[in-house]
Tab-separated table of C-alpha atoms in Angstrom:
chain	number	residue	atom	x	y	z
A	1	UNK	CA	103.567	-40.806	-57.544
A	2	UNK	CA	101.230	-42.679	-55.355
A	3	UNK	CA	101.685	-45.770	-57.474
A	4	UNK	CA	105.392	-45.448	-57.159
A	5	UNK	CA	105.186	-45.582	-53.445
A	6	UNK	CA	102.974	-48.534	-53.412
A	7	UNK	CA	105.341	-50.405	-55.881
A	8	UNK	CA	108.246	-49.394	-53.465
A	9	UNK	CA	106.323	-50.865	-50.525
A	10	UNK	CA	105.469	-54.129	-52.229
A	11	UNK	CA	109.022	-54.308	-53.449
A	12	UNK	CA	110.378	-53.815	-49.980
A	13	UNK	CA	108.056	-56.441	-48.696
A	14	UNK	CA	109.268	-59.011	-51.296
A	15	UNK	CA	112.817	-58.182	-50.347
A	16	UNK	CA	112.193	-58.575	-46.766
A	17	UNK	CA	111.240	-62.068	-47.731
A	18	UNK	CA	114.346	-62.894	-49.755
A	19	UNK	CA	116.726	-60.965	-47.776
A	20	UNK	CA	115.726	-61.958	-44.375
A	21	UNK	CA	119.307	-62.436	-43.440
A	22	UNK	CA	119.989	-58.707	-43.975
A	23	UNK	CA	117.643	-57.712	-41.166
A	24	UNK	CA	115.971	-54.897	-42.958
A	25	UNK	CA	116.686	-51.257	-42.894
A	26	UNK	CA	116.538	-48.862	-39.918
A	27	UNK	CA	113.188	-47.060	-40.070
A	28	UNK	CA	113.400	-45.368	-36.782
A	29	UNK	CA	113.722	-41.957	-38.368
A	30	UNK	CA	110.956	-41.616	-40.823
A	31	UNK	CA	110.469	-37.995	-39.979
A	32	UNK	CA	112.215	-36.551	-43.071
A	33	UNK	CA	113.103	-33.266	-41.526
A	34	UNK	CA	115.674	-30.930	-43.168
A	35	UNK	CA	118.124	-31.220	-40.169
A	36	UNK	CA	119.180	-34.891	-40.836
A	37	UNK	CA	120.834	-36.488	-43.810
A	38	UNK	CA	120.035	-40.100	-44.542
A	39	UNK	CA	122.838	-42.085	-46.246
A	40	UNK	CA	122.353	-45.544	-47.607
A	41	UNK	CA	125.257	-47.912	-46.982
A	42	UNK	CA	125.848	-51.680	-46.798
A	43	UNK	CA	125.590	-53.099	-43.347
A	44	UNK	CA	127.286	-56.395	-44.221
A	45	UNK	CA	130.413	-55.575	-46.042
A	46	UNK	CA	133.398	-55.630	-43.848
A	47	UNK	CA	135.975	-52.779	-44.513
A	48	UNK	CA	133.436	-50.836	-46.748
A	49	UNK	CA	130.101	-50.521	-45.055
A	50	UNK	CA	129.521	-52.544	-41.858
A	51	UNK	CA	127.403	-52.429	-38.911
A	52	UNK	CA	129.307	-53.377	-35.872
A	53	UNK	CA	127.926	-55.514	-32.939
A	54	UNK	CA	127.704	-52.364	-30.857
A	55	UNK	CA	125.611	-50.572	-33.395
A	56	UNK	CA	128.328	-48.192	-34.748
A	57	UNK	CA	129.374	-48.158	-38.365
A	58	UNK	CA	132.722	-48.617	-39.965
A	59	UNK	CA	134.268	-48.880	-43.476
A	60	UNK	CA	135.634	-46.940	-46.338
A	61	UNK	CA	132.192	-46.041	-47.571
A	62	UNK	CA	131.191	-45.006	-44.094
A	63	UNK	CA	134.080	-42.721	-43.655
A	64	UNK	CA	133.738	-41.246	-47.185
A	65	UNK	CA	130.037	-40.724	-46.362
A	66	UNK	CA	130.863	-38.924	-43.118
A	67	UNK	CA	133.394	-36.698	-44.799
A	68	UNK	CA	130.972	-35.629	-47.570
A	69	UNK	CA	128.073	-35.091	-45.107
A	70	UNK	CA	130.258	-32.989	-42.937
A	71	UNK	CA	131.441	-31.028	-45.978
A	72	UNK	CA	127.785	-30.423	-46.720
A	73	UNK	CA	127.177	-28.992	-43.162
A	74	UNK	CA	125.965	-31.805	-41.229
A	75	UNK	CA	127.304	-32.715	-37.736
A	76	UNK	CA	128.059	-36.334	-36.643
A	77	UNK	CA	124.778	-36.863	-34.956
A	78	UNK	CA	122.758	-35.458	-37.893
A	79	UNK	CA	123.995	-38.253	-40.155
A	80	UNK	CA	121.805	-41.281	-40.230
A	81	UNK	CA	122.923	-44.439	-41.864
A	82	UNK	CA	120.320	-46.663	-43.525
A	83	UNK	CA	120.869	-50.143	-44.806
A	84	UNK	CA	120.754	-50.223	-48.635
A	85	UNK	CA	121.024	-53.620	-50.183
A	86	UNK	CA	122.046	-53.859	-53.964
A	87	UNK	CA	118.548	-54.518	-55.052
A	88	UNK	CA	116.833	-51.563	-53.515
A	89	UNK	CA	119.302	-48.700	-54.016
A	90	UNK	CA	117.489	-47.105	-57.004
A	91	UNK	CA	114.208	-47.493	-55.166
A	92	UNK	CA	115.433	-45.834	-52.129
A	93	UNK	CA	116.813	-42.817	-54.076
A	94	UNK	CA	113.530	-42.505	-56.090
A	95	UNK	CA	111.213	-42.675	-53.095
A	96	UNK	CA	113.277	-40.477	-50.809
A	97	UNK	CA	114.121	-42.991	-48.284
A	98	UNK	CA	117.775	-41.839	-48.430
A	99	UNK	CA	119.353	-38.544	-49.457
A	100	UNK	CA	122.489	-40.350	-50.904
A	101	UNK	CA	124.076	-43.698	-51.217
A	102	UNK	CA	127.534	-44.898	-50.866
A	103	UNK	CA	127.327	-48.558	-51.106
A	104	UNK	CA	129.969	-49.952	-53.662
A	105	UNK	CA	127.537	-48.458	-56.186
A	106	UNK	CA	128.943	-48.672	-59.765
A	107	UNK	CA	128.088	-45.800	-62.040
A	108	UNK	CA	126.379	-47.206	-65.202
A	109	UNK	CA	124.593	-45.816	-68.031
A	110	UNK	CA	121.531	-47.808	-67.222
A	111	UNK	CA	121.480	-46.592	-63.624
A	112	UNK	CA	122.182	-42.937	-64.809
A	113	UNK	CA	118.736	-42.989	-66.448
A	114	UNK	CA	117.106	-43.433	-62.953
A	115	UNK	CA	119.501	-41.604	-60.592
A	116	UNK	CA	122.382	-39.092	-60.558
A	117	UNK	CA	125.881	-39.920	-59.560
A	118	UNK	CA	128.696	-37.768	-58.001
A	119	UNK	CA	132.316	-39.147	-58.300
A	120	UNK	CA	133.647	-41.605	-58.968
A	121	UNK	CA	135.295	-41.714	-55.691
A	122	UNK	CA	136.935	-45.109	-56.230
A	123	UNK	CA	137.773	-47.331	-59.223
A	124	UNK	CA	137.392	-50.952	-58.435
A	125	UNK	CA	137.958	-53.966	-60.653
A	126	UNK	CA	136.655	-57.509	-60.608
A	127	UNK	CA	139.161	-59.804	-59.101
A	128	UNK	CA	139.546	-63.205	-57.442
A	129	UNK	CA	140.129	-64.063	-53.730
A	130	UNK	CA	141.779	-67.435	-53.000
A	131	UNK	CA	143.314	-69.106	-49.892
A	132	UNK	CA	146.738	-67.673	-49.205
A	133	UNK	CA	148.576	-70.872	-50.014
A	134	UNK	CA	146.739	-71.287	-53.526
A	135	UNK	CA	149.163	-70.904	-56.357
A	136	UNK	CA	147.252	-72.464	-59.393
A	137	UNK	CA	144.845	-69.617	-59.806
A	138	UNK	CA	146.407	-66.352	-61.244
A	139	UNK	CA	143.547	-65.056	-63.282
A	140	UNK	CA	139.965	-65.716	-64.511
A	141	UNK	CA	141.144	-68.078	-67.115
A	142	UNK	CA	142.652	-70.529	-64.548
A	143	UNK	CA	139.020	-71.093	-63.103
A	144	UNK	CA	138.176	-73.879	-65.550
A	145	UNK	CA	137.149	-76.934	-63.625
A	146	UNK	CA	137.451	-74.993	-60.362
A	147	UNK	CA	134.748	-74.283	-57.809
A	148	UNK	CA	133.897	-70.721	-57.675
A	149	UNK	CA	131.707	-68.899	-55.093
A	150	UNK	CA	129.563	-65.704	-55.486
A	151	UNK	CA	126.468	-64.180	-54.091
A	152	UNK	CA	122.938	-64.825	-55.570
A	153	UNK	CA	122.054	-62.038	-57.874
A	154	UNK	CA	125.497	-60.826	-58.465
A	155	UNK	CA	126.876	-59.967	-61.880
A	156	UNK	CA	130.521	-60.691	-61.331
A	157	UNK	CA	129.988	-64.528	-61.344
A	158	UNK	CA	128.077	-64.309	-64.560
A	159	UNK	CA	130.790	-62.222	-66.125
A	160	UNK	CA	133.262	-65.058	-65.515
A	161	UNK	CA	130.971	-67.671	-66.893
A	162	UNK	CA	130.184	-65.862	-69.939
A	163	UNK	CA	133.545	-64.397	-70.792
A	164	UNK	CA	136.272	-66.455	-69.443
A	165	UNK	CA	136.021	-70.019	-67.913
A	166	UNK	CA	133.239	-71.980	-69.294
A	167	UNK	CA	133.893	-75.063	-67.242
A	168	UNK	CA	133.747	-73.344	-63.911
A	169	UNK	CA	131.322	-74.580	-61.212
A	170	UNK	CA	129.396	-71.899	-59.449
A	171	UNK	CA	128.267	-72.197	-55.838
A	172	UNK	CA	125.917	-69.179	-55.052
A	173	UNK	CA	125.241	-68.267	-51.417
A	174	UNK	CA	123.138	-65.427	-50.034
A	175	UNK	CA	126.163	-63.807	-48.361
A	176	UNK	CA	129.840	-63.392	-49.222
A	177	UNK	CA	130.820	-64.497	-45.739
A	178	UNK	CA	129.587	-68.014	-46.377
A	179	UNK	CA	131.907	-68.046	-49.363
A	180	UNK	CA	134.738	-67.022	-47.270
A	181	UNK	CA	133.937	-69.812	-44.784
A	182	UNK	CA	133.899	-72.361	-47.559
A	183	UNK	CA	137.271	-71.230	-49.157
A	184	UNK	CA	138.849	-71.235	-45.711
A	185	UNK	CA	137.645	-74.837	-45.227
A	186	UNK	CA	138.885	-75.869	-48.670
A	187	UNK	CA	135.566	-76.912	-50.016
A	188	UNK	CA	135.570	-74.098	-52.708
A	189	UNK	CA	138.484	-72.700	-54.507
A	190	UNK	CA	137.854	-69.037	-55.094
A	191	UNK	CA	135.359	-66.151	-54.941
A	192	UNK	CA	134.947	-63.345	-57.250
A	193	UNK	CA	133.663	-59.769	-56.968
A	194	UNK	CA	135.262	-56.264	-56.886
A	195	UNK	CA	138.750	-56.243	-55.448
A	196	UNK	CA	137.915	-53.640	-52.789
A	197	UNK	CA	135.092	-55.793	-51.405
A	198	UNK	CA	137.420	-58.842	-51.512
A	199	UNK	CA	140.008	-56.779	-49.630
A	200	UNK	CA	137.426	-56.147	-46.902
A	201	UNK	CA	137.149	-59.959	-46.304
A	202	UNK	CA	140.901	-60.501	-46.525
A	203	UNK	CA	141.282	-57.664	-43.842
A	204	UNK	CA	138.912	-59.690	-41.508
A	205	UNK	CA	141.432	-62.615	-41.323
A	206	UNK	CA	144.834	-61.172	-42.298
A	207	UNK	CA	147.128	-63.919	-43.642
A	208	UNK	CA	144.516	-66.428	-44.621
A	209	UNK	CA	143.449	-65.145	-48.024
A	210	UNK	CA	145.026	-63.332	-50.952
A	211	UNK	CA	143.648	-61.278	-53.887
A	212	UNK	CA	144.960	-62.709	-57.137
A	213	UNK	CA	145.627	-59.052	-58.291
A	214	UNK	CA	144.591	-59.336	-61.945
A	215	UNK	CA	141.432	-57.043	-62.123
A	216	UNK	CA	139.481	-57.702	-65.316
A	217	UNK	CA	136.827	-55.043	-65.224
A	218	UNK	CA	136.468	-51.459	-64.209
A	219	UNK	CA	133.770	-50.388	-61.712
A	220	UNK	CA	133.473	-46.650	-60.986
A	221	UNK	CA	132.030	-46.221	-57.558
A	222	UNK	CA	129.980	-43.221	-57.300
A	223	UNK	CA	127.746	-41.495	-54.724
A	224	UNK	CA	124.050	-42.108	-55.853
A	225	UNK	CA	121.843	-39.046	-55.643
A	226	UNK	CA	118.276	-38.512	-56.581
A	227	UNK	CA	117.630	-37.451	-60.153
A	228	UNK	CA	118.196	-33.738	-60.486
A	229	UNK	CA	119.928	-33.347	-57.022
A	230	UNK	CA	121.319	-29.792	-56.316
A	231	UNK	CA	124.240	-31.183	-54.226
A	232	UNK	CA	125.944	-32.936	-56.994
A	233	UNK	CA	128.627	-30.215	-57.879
A	234	UNK	CA	129.341	-29.670	-54.196
A	235	UNK	CA	129.851	-33.398	-53.576
A	236	UNK	CA	132.072	-33.687	-56.606
A	237	UNK	CA	134.141	-30.801	-55.125
A	238	UNK	CA	134.206	-32.500	-51.780
A	239	UNK	CA	135.383	-35.789	-53.328
A	240	UNK	CA	138.242	-33.996	-55.148
A	241	UNK	CA	139.184	-32.283	-51.808
A	242	UNK	CA	139.318	-35.699	-50.087
A	243	UNK	CA	141.926	-36.781	-52.652
A	244	UNK	CA	144.127	-33.802	-51.955
A	245	UNK	CA	143.842	-33.394	-48.272
A	246	UNK	CA	144.654	-37.074	-47.420
A	247	UNK	CA	141.168	-37.945	-46.045
A	248	UNK	CA	140.620	-40.454	-48.852
A	249	UNK	CA	143.878	-42.180	-48.319
A	250	UNK	CA	143.343	-42.222	-44.589
A	251	UNK	CA	139.808	-43.691	-45.055
A	252	UNK	CA	141.260	-46.528	-47.021
A	253	UNK	CA	144.246	-47.195	-44.713
A	254	UNK	CA	142.109	-47.150	-41.686
A	255	UNK	CA	139.728	-49.715	-43.001
A	256	UNK	CA	141.634	-51.856	-45.505
A	257	UNK	CA	145.262	-51.137	-44.859
A	258	UNK	CA	146.167	-54.618	-43.623
A	259	UNK	CA	144.437	-56.514	-46.381
A	260	UNK	CA	147.492	-56.822	-48.464
A	261	UNK	CA	145.777	-54.843	-51.197
A	262	UNK	CA	147.379	-51.657	-52.392
A	263	UNK	CA	145.494	-48.343	-52.799
A	264	UNK	CA	145.405	-47.390	-56.391
A	265	UNK	CA	145.600	-43.753	-57.684
A	266	UNK	CA	142.539	-41.585	-57.030
A	267	UNK	CA	140.184	-41.421	-60.058
A	268	UNK	CA	139.181	-38.482	-62.007
A	269	UNK	CA	135.821	-37.079	-61.057
A	270	UNK	CA	133.342	-37.161	-63.881
A	271	UNK	CA	131.328	-34.116	-64.078
A	272	UNK	CA	128.924	-35.241	-66.696
B	1	UNK	CA	106.888	-57.127	-70.859
B	2	UNK	CA	110.493	-57.471	-72.170
B	3	UNK	CA	111.248	-59.189	-68.867
B	4	UNK	CA	109.020	-62.121	-69.739
B	5	UNK	CA	110.427	-62.625	-73.238
B	6	UNK	CA	114.066	-62.259	-71.995
B	7	UNK	CA	113.868	-64.170	-68.729
B	8	UNK	CA	110.801	-66.437	-69.304
B	9	UNK	CA	112.897	-69.696	-69.853
B	10	UNK	CA	115.114	-68.986	-66.980
B	11	UNK	CA	112.036	-68.341	-64.685
B	12	UNK	CA	110.475	-71.664	-65.728
B	13	UNK	CA	113.686	-73.465	-65.318
B	14	UNK	CA	114.187	-72.048	-61.781
B	15	UNK	CA	110.589	-73.134	-60.891
B	16	UNK	CA	111.448	-76.538	-62.356
B	17	UNK	CA	114.197	-76.781	-59.908
B	18	UNK	CA	111.913	-75.526	-57.097
B	19	UNK	CA	109.391	-78.237	-58.122
B	20	UNK	CA	112.007	-80.906	-57.991
B	21	UNK	CA	113.046	-79.872	-54.533
B	22	UNK	CA	109.387	-79.848	-53.447
B	23	UNK	CA	108.696	-83.203	-55.101
B	24	UNK	CA	111.587	-85.162	-53.446
B	25	UNK	CA	111.150	-83.402	-50.101
B	26	UNK	CA	107.454	-84.139	-50.246
B	27	UNK	CA	107.891	-87.785	-50.556
B	28	UNK	CA	110.672	-88.167	-48.149
B	29	UNK	CA	108.941	-86.115	-45.463
B	30	UNK	CA	105.751	-88.071	-45.733
B	31	UNK	CA	107.546	-91.438	-45.411
B	32	UNK	CA	109.788	-90.120	-42.548
B	33	UNK	CA	106.728	-88.474	-40.939
B	34	UNK	CA	104.902	-91.808	-40.859
B	35	UNK	CA	107.739	-93.595	-39.432
B	36	UNK	CA	108.242	-90.924	-36.659
B	37	UNK	CA	104.567	-91.076	-35.853
B	38	UNK	CA	104.893	-94.903	-35.522
B	39	UNK	CA	107.823	-94.433	-33.208
B	40	UNK	CA	105.860	-91.930	-31.094
B	41	UNK	CA	102.923	-94.197	-30.592
B	42	UNK	CA	104.845	-97.429	-30.301
B	43	UNK	CA	104.795	-99.525	-27.075
B	44	UNK	CA	108.655	-99.433	-26.988
B	45	UNK	CA	109.904	-96.675	-24.816
B	46	UNK	CA	113.127	-96.143	-26.624
B	47	UNK	CA	111.390	-95.681	-29.889
B	48	UNK	CA	109.016	-93.202	-28.208
B	49	UNK	CA	111.954	-91.208	-26.969
B	50	UNK	CA	113.861	-91.159	-30.206
B	51	UNK	CA	110.700	-89.981	-32.106
B	52	UNK	CA	110.095	-87.274	-29.455
B	53	UNK	CA	113.651	-86.146	-29.582
B	54	UNK	CA	113.733	-85.810	-33.310
B	55	UNK	CA	110.371	-83.916	-33.354
B	56	UNK	CA	111.313	-81.569	-30.503
B	57	UNK	CA	114.648	-80.790	-32.078
B	58	UNK	CA	113.855	-80.138	-35.623
B	59	UNK	CA	110.230	-78.777	-35.140
B	60	UNK	CA	111.697	-76.059	-32.862
B	61	UNK	CA	114.749	-75.213	-34.886
B	62	UNK	CA	114.327	-72.573	-37.682
B	63	UNK	CA	114.535	-74.250	-41.158
B	64	UNK	CA	117.329	-71.738	-42.151
B	65	UNK	CA	119.555	-73.054	-39.402
B	66	UNK	CA	118.751	-76.683	-40.294
B	67	UNK	CA	119.611	-75.860	-44.004
B	68	UNK	CA	122.718	-74.083	-42.971
B	69	UNK	CA	123.827	-77.014	-40.750
B	70	UNK	CA	123.231	-79.475	-43.579
B	71	UNK	CA	125.760	-77.731	-45.682
B	72	UNK	CA	128.293	-76.282	-43.269
B	73	UNK	CA	128.000	-78.914	-40.517
B	74	UNK	CA	127.083	-82.242	-42.189
B	75	UNK	CA	128.830	-81.752	-45.505
B	76	UNK	CA	131.766	-79.273	-44.951
B	77	UNK	CA	132.646	-80.379	-41.358
B	78	UNK	CA	131.647	-83.977	-41.172
B	79	UNK	CA	132.320	-84.829	-44.842
B	80	UNK	CA	128.823	-86.151	-45.807
B	81	UNK	CA	128.639	-85.541	-49.564
B	82	UNK	CA	126.036	-86.555	-52.111
B	83	UNK	CA	128.388	-85.735	-55.059
B	84	UNK	CA	132.005	-84.973	-54.749
B	85	UNK	CA	132.369	-83.321	-58.055
B	86	UNK	CA	129.142	-81.482	-58.804
B	87	UNK	CA	128.517	-78.919	-56.057
B	88	UNK	CA	124.933	-78.119	-57.179
B	89	UNK	CA	123.970	-81.739	-56.783
B	90	UNK	CA	125.416	-82.002	-53.389
B	91	UNK	CA	123.669	-78.776	-52.332
B	92	UNK	CA	120.402	-79.974	-53.889
B	93	UNK	CA	120.270	-83.222	-51.961
B	94	UNK	CA	121.413	-81.610	-48.728
B	95	UNK	CA	118.528	-79.235	-49.166
B	96	UNK	CA	116.142	-82.184	-49.796
B	97	UNK	CA	117.557	-83.876	-46.551
B	98	UNK	CA	117.153	-80.713	-44.523
B	99	UNK	CA	113.585	-80.025	-45.832
B	100	UNK	CA	112.559	-83.520	-45.325
B	101	UNK	CA	113.631	-84.002	-41.753
B	102	UNK	CA	112.231	-80.491	-40.834
B	103	UNK	CA	108.820	-81.193	-42.495
B	104	UNK	CA	108.591	-84.748	-41.320
B	105	UNK	CA	108.216	-83.547	-37.694
B	106	UNK	CA	105.115	-81.657	-38.736
B	107	UNK	CA	103.837	-84.498	-40.705
B	108	UNK	CA	104.371	-86.707	-37.672
B	109	UNK	CA	102.366	-84.472	-35.305
B	110	UNK	CA	99.563	-84.002	-37.793
B	111	UNK	CA	99.335	-87.911	-38.097
B	112	UNK	CA	99.376	-88.347	-34.358
B	113	UNK	CA	96.464	-86.045	-34.023
B	114	UNK	CA	94.768	-88.119	-36.678
B	115	UNK	CA	95.443	-91.226	-34.600
B	116	UNK	CA	93.748	-89.599	-31.683
B	117	UNK	CA	90.672	-89.337	-33.899
B	118	UNK	CA	90.230	-93.062	-34.124
B	119	UNK	CA	88.097	-94.187	-31.211
B	120	UNK	CA	90.065	-96.145	-28.722
B	121	UNK	CA	87.509	-99.003	-28.624
B	122	UNK	CA	88.655	-99.859	-32.241
B	123	UNK	CA	92.192	-100.354	-31.257
B	124	UNK	CA	91.113	-102.441	-28.233
B	125	UNK	CA	88.766	-104.488	-30.461
B	126	UNK	CA	91.687	-105.071	-32.866
B	127	UNK	CA	93.819	-106.269	-30.009
B	128	UNK	CA	91.039	-108.493	-28.736
B	129	UNK	CA	90.768	-110.366	-32.032
B	130	UNK	CA	94.460	-111.022	-31.896
B	131	UNK	CA	96.091	-108.455	-34.122
B	132	UNK	CA	99.733	-107.464	-33.224
B	133	UNK	CA	100.720	-103.783	-32.666
B	134	UNK	CA	101.924	-103.555	-36.241
B	135	UNK	CA	98.829	-105.188	-37.744
B	136	UNK	CA	96.569	-103.004	-35.663
B	137	UNK	CA	98.359	-99.869	-36.894
B	138	UNK	CA	98.647	-100.899	-40.423
B	139	UNK	CA	95.107	-102.289	-40.810
B	140	UNK	CA	92.953	-100.391	-38.456
B	141	UNK	CA	94.496	-97.236	-36.988
B	142	UNK	CA	96.685	-95.620	-39.694
B	143	UNK	CA	94.248	-95.885	-42.672
B	144	UNK	CA	91.571	-94.128	-40.630
B	145	UNK	CA	94.116	-91.541	-39.164
B	146	UNK	CA	95.498	-90.630	-42.550
B	147	UNK	CA	91.961	-90.280	-44.076
B	148	UNK	CA	91.014	-87.768	-41.339
B	149	UNK	CA	94.132	-85.525	-41.660
B	150	UNK	CA	94.264	-85.104	-45.516
B	151	UNK	CA	93.576	-81.311	-45.146
B	152	UNK	CA	96.066	-80.393	-42.441
B	153	UNK	CA	98.663	-82.559	-44.276
B	154	UNK	CA	98.153	-80.575	-47.373
B	155	UNK	CA	98.785	-77.447	-45.307
B	156	UNK	CA	102.019	-78.985	-44.247
B	157	UNK	CA	102.999	-79.808	-47.780
B	158	UNK	CA	101.980	-76.308	-49.110
B	159	UNK	CA	104.162	-74.747	-46.348
B	160	UNK	CA	106.994	-77.137	-47.327
B	161	UNK	CA	106.582	-76.096	-51.004
B	162	UNK	CA	107.112	-72.474	-49.978
B	163	UNK	CA	109.910	-73.448	-47.667
B	164	UNK	CA	111.972	-74.564	-50.513
B	165	UNK	CA	112.867	-70.990	-50.994
B	166	UNK	CA	115.074	-71.363	-47.902
B	167	UNK	CA	117.375	-73.428	-49.994
B	168	UNK	CA	118.811	-70.289	-51.226
B	169	UNK	CA	120.853	-70.007	-48.007
B	170	UNK	CA	122.935	-72.952	-49.040
B	171	UNK	CA	122.964	-71.902	-52.750
B	172	UNK	CA	120.925	-74.588	-54.618
B	173	UNK	CA	121.806	-73.695	-58.105
B	174	UNK	CA	122.126	-75.676	-61.302
B	175	UNK	CA	125.177	-75.938	-63.340
B	176	UNK	CA	123.687	-73.673	-65.921
B	177	UNK	CA	123.600	-70.691	-63.634
B	178	UNK	CA	119.909	-71.176	-62.821
B	179	UNK	CA	119.019	-70.699	-59.290
B	180	UNK	CA	115.949	-71.938	-57.491
B	181	UNK	CA	113.015	-69.590	-57.540
B	182	UNK	CA	113.678	-67.278	-54.759
B	183	UNK	CA	117.268	-66.752	-55.697
B	184	UNK	CA	116.163	-66.232	-59.278
B	185	UNK	CA	113.739	-63.554	-58.024
B	186	UNK	CA	116.605	-61.723	-56.221
B	187	UNK	CA	118.696	-61.946	-59.419
B	188	UNK	CA	115.952	-60.453	-61.590
B	189	UNK	CA	115.347	-57.722	-59.114
B	190	UNK	CA	118.877	-56.773	-58.926
B	191	UNK	CA	119.004	-56.474	-62.680
B	192	UNK	CA	115.590	-54.901	-63.292
B	193	UNK	CA	115.119	-52.597	-60.293
B	194	UNK	CA	112.397	-50.653	-62.098
B	195	UNK	CA	110.259	-53.776	-62.453
B	196	UNK	CA	110.105	-55.130	-58.925
B	197	UNK	CA	106.303	-55.143	-58.837
B	198	UNK	CA	106.135	-57.244	-61.966
B	199	UNK	CA	108.882	-59.584	-60.871
B	200	UNK	CA	107.028	-60.024	-57.426
B	201	UNK	CA	103.795	-60.870	-59.165
B	202	UNK	CA	105.336	-63.252	-61.615
B	203	UNK	CA	106.838	-65.317	-58.704
B	204	UNK	CA	103.779	-65.038	-56.575
B	205	UNK	CA	101.720	-66.449	-59.391
B	206	UNK	CA	104.383	-69.150	-59.934
B	207	UNK	CA	104.151	-70.432	-56.418
B	208	UNK	CA	100.373	-70.238	-56.510
B	209	UNK	CA	100.409	-72.492	-59.641
B	210	UNK	CA	102.651	-74.839	-57.525
B	211	UNK	CA	100.664	-74.945	-54.363
B	212	UNK	CA	96.907	-74.158	-55.314
B	213	UNK	CA	96.368	-77.597	-56.910
B	214	UNK	CA	97.639	-79.359	-53.632
B	215	UNK	CA	94.914	-77.570	-51.762
B	216	UNK	CA	92.198	-78.244	-54.343
B	217	UNK	CA	93.168	-81.921	-54.487
B	218	UNK	CA	93.273	-82.118	-50.621
B	219	UNK	CA	89.683	-80.708	-50.495
B	220	UNK	CA	88.423	-83.279	-53.014
B	221	UNK	CA	90.314	-86.112	-51.458
B	222	UNK	CA	89.217	-85.478	-47.800
B	223	UNK	CA	85.650	-85.496	-48.960
B	224	UNK	CA	86.126	-88.607	-51.035
B	225	UNK	CA	87.948	-90.703	-48.463
B	226	UNK	CA	86.337	-89.251	-45.255
B	227	UNK	CA	85.666	-91.901	-42.518
B	228	UNK	CA	82.026	-91.980	-41.808
B	229	UNK	CA	81.450	-92.098	-38.192
């Protein structure tokens, strides 16, 4: 146990180095009292999990997290959001830095060995974002010879390279917003990741970008929980409840309604 | 240890890219640093001002910003491109440019402190026997200055080698999906979150293999070439 903590600390240190741009997590509330719930979200994903300039949080994941936390009996000021970047999500759940994670977190068999999942609460698919006036890219196969953008350490770009377009050139940045800037300027042709994430960027500048709309993978976003969590059934119930009472649709429309990307049908919760 | 057998060649290639970045940036920053130092001690006021302006601007700007400016400002806005077709090559040389300019300001200041170790009487004597400013610098002052700053210069080069990791902000990647070392480390951590400690150790050792020899060589060289006074 002790070793795990040290490992996590060293890992966090290394991450701080490579992810300096992300600014590190908020560790102001290290007193793990029972009266607060700590939820890991992304801080840098517009429309999904985003820390605003004034310190408030917005996004689909944030609204879903708030809904679930309230359903579990926590008031607004008892909910504390913690920044979880992709690489430290499992670590955070294992060492107790967070109680749950809603951060575009795909349910995979590999991850199931380490953590538990409630949900899925959303099914995303890998898609492509291009400038609004681009007509020659309609799917992953059209990317041959094109300049594609993605984020260092993300799997979607590798998926394209391995399974679709061999002749695609890949520019990797440390954040998606740099990709967006480069596509806007016309230096790069497209960027790829899950459609709902792309929708968040399209929402930021309505009318400038479009999502190709030919998803070619299936990502089941789940609520990450520590292994053996007792709240899992309750959270599954809450997710189903949000589909029925309209909270799920509202969370989507409030955050991504103007992106030009349509809300799909709610997924079926997988009580494995 | 699956990680090493699976990713070993990728890790080596990524360090190869980092090494190339460090190699070219090292050469250019040393050359540019010497030029800047000459500017800063030259008798021509305009050159002194230019030298000072470059040093103050780039020494006091975070490398991340310089790097970012190289790609988004110089290349995307102003159209400077090292390669129109291959984006990785363009990014690579822009990173070399940013690293060289940034590091050269530190090289310049180290050299200037070295120039200050040369007794004033020597420069005056050189002038007295009729050497020009350039001859004076080339034959008398710079050789001694360089030999007295080998160790601090090595520290600058070691810092520069580690600074190559900042190239990740402008996405220095090769066509074959291999990133420079810090980007590769991030990729591996994302895919093998249970082995973060091991990955960290591999990359720490990798950078030590790159930088320790510089330090050892500098220690030996500074003894070997020390100016006896």
